[in-house]
Amino acid sequence: TCHTSTLGQHNIFIMTSSYTSILFALLCANSSTNAFVIQNKATAIYPGESQLSMMQSEDGEVSTRVMFTKTAASFASIASIVGGNPEFAFAAKSGPTPDELNRIKVGYERMSYLLENFDKETTVCRENGGECKRDADPVRKYMGLRSTTDPLFQIEKVFDKIKFMDIDPDNLEGIFEATEEWNTAVTLSNSMAFISQFGEYNPGGGKDEVLKYLEESKKQVVLAKTALEKIMKGLELL
C-alpha cells in the first residue's frame, strides 16, 4: 500500500504500484489454475507413472511459457500506457489550462453583474404586463449550479489544479483559504436560494419569506465574489 504525504504528489507511482499488484495477483491465479488443469488431466486418463511424469513436465513447461507470455504482454501494455504516454503520466500534475483560468474570470464578471442588477435578475414577470414575482433561481445559475455550460460549473476542480502552477508559494496559502471560503459561500447561497424558491408555499410562508431568504442568498453571493476575487489576485488574473 502506498501513501502520499502531500496532496496530488506521487500519483503515477501509486498507479504503477497498483498495476504491479494486479499483475502479481493474476500471476498467482494463473499458476493455481494451470496446476489444477494439469492435475485433472493426469487424473482423467490414469496414465502410467512414467507417462504422468512426462505429461506434467511437458504441460508444466507449456503452461509456464504461456503464463509468462501473457504476463509479459500485459505488463508491456500497461507500461506503454503509463510510461509511453506523456499526457497520461503528467495529467495529474498539470495546472489549469488557459480556458479554465478564463472560466474564473468570466464567472467573476457574471457574479459582479448579478450583484449590480440583483433585483432585475431575480424578478420574473408574466407576459403582457402580468404579475411579477421574485425568483432565486438566477442566483444558482450565476453561481454555476444550474448547467454544465455555466462558467463556474464545478469550478472547484479547477481550483484543485492551482497547486501545480508555478506561482509564488506565499500566495498559495491565501488562495487555499479563499477556495474554502468560496465553497462555504456557494453551499449556503444555494441552500438559501432553494428555500426562497419554495418559501411562498411552505406552511407559514409567503412573499416575505421569499424575500427574506433571497436576501440571505445575496449575502452569500457577496462573500463568494470576495473569495473569488482573492483567488484571482493570487493568480494575478485581476
Coordinates of C-alpha atoms in Angstrom, one line a residue, residues 9 12 26 44 65 68 78 86-87 94 99 103 109 112 123 136-137 143 151 169 179-180 199 209 219 225 228 237:
Q9 CA 2.1 14.0 -5.4
I12 CA 2.0 7.9 -11.1
L26 CA -3.1 -12.5 -12.0
A44 CA -8.7 -38.2 -16.0
R65 CA 5.7 -20.4 -21.1
F68 CA 4.9 -15.9 -18.8
I78 CA 0.4 -1.2 -19.1
P86 CA 3.3 11.8 -21.5
E87 CA -0.3 13.2 -21.4
S94 CA -0.8 19.8 -14.7
D99 CA -9.5 28.2 -20.9
R103 CA -13.7 30.5 -16.8
E109 CA -17.7 39.1 -14.2
S112 CA -20.5 41.2 -10.5
T123 CA -37.6 39.3 -10.8
A136 CA -34.0 33.0 -6.7
D137 CA -33.2 30.5 -9.5
M143 CA -23.1 30.6 -9.3
P151 CA -18.5 29.1 -16.5
P169 CA 4.3 29.9 -2.7
T179 CA -11.3 28.4 -2.0
E180 CA -12.6 27.2 1.3
G199 CA -40.9 30.0 0.6
E209 CA -40.3 34.6 3.3
K219 CA -25.2 38.0 1.2
K225 CA -17.5 37.0 -5.1
L228 CA -13.2 34.5 -6.0
L237 CA -5.8 37.4 -13.0

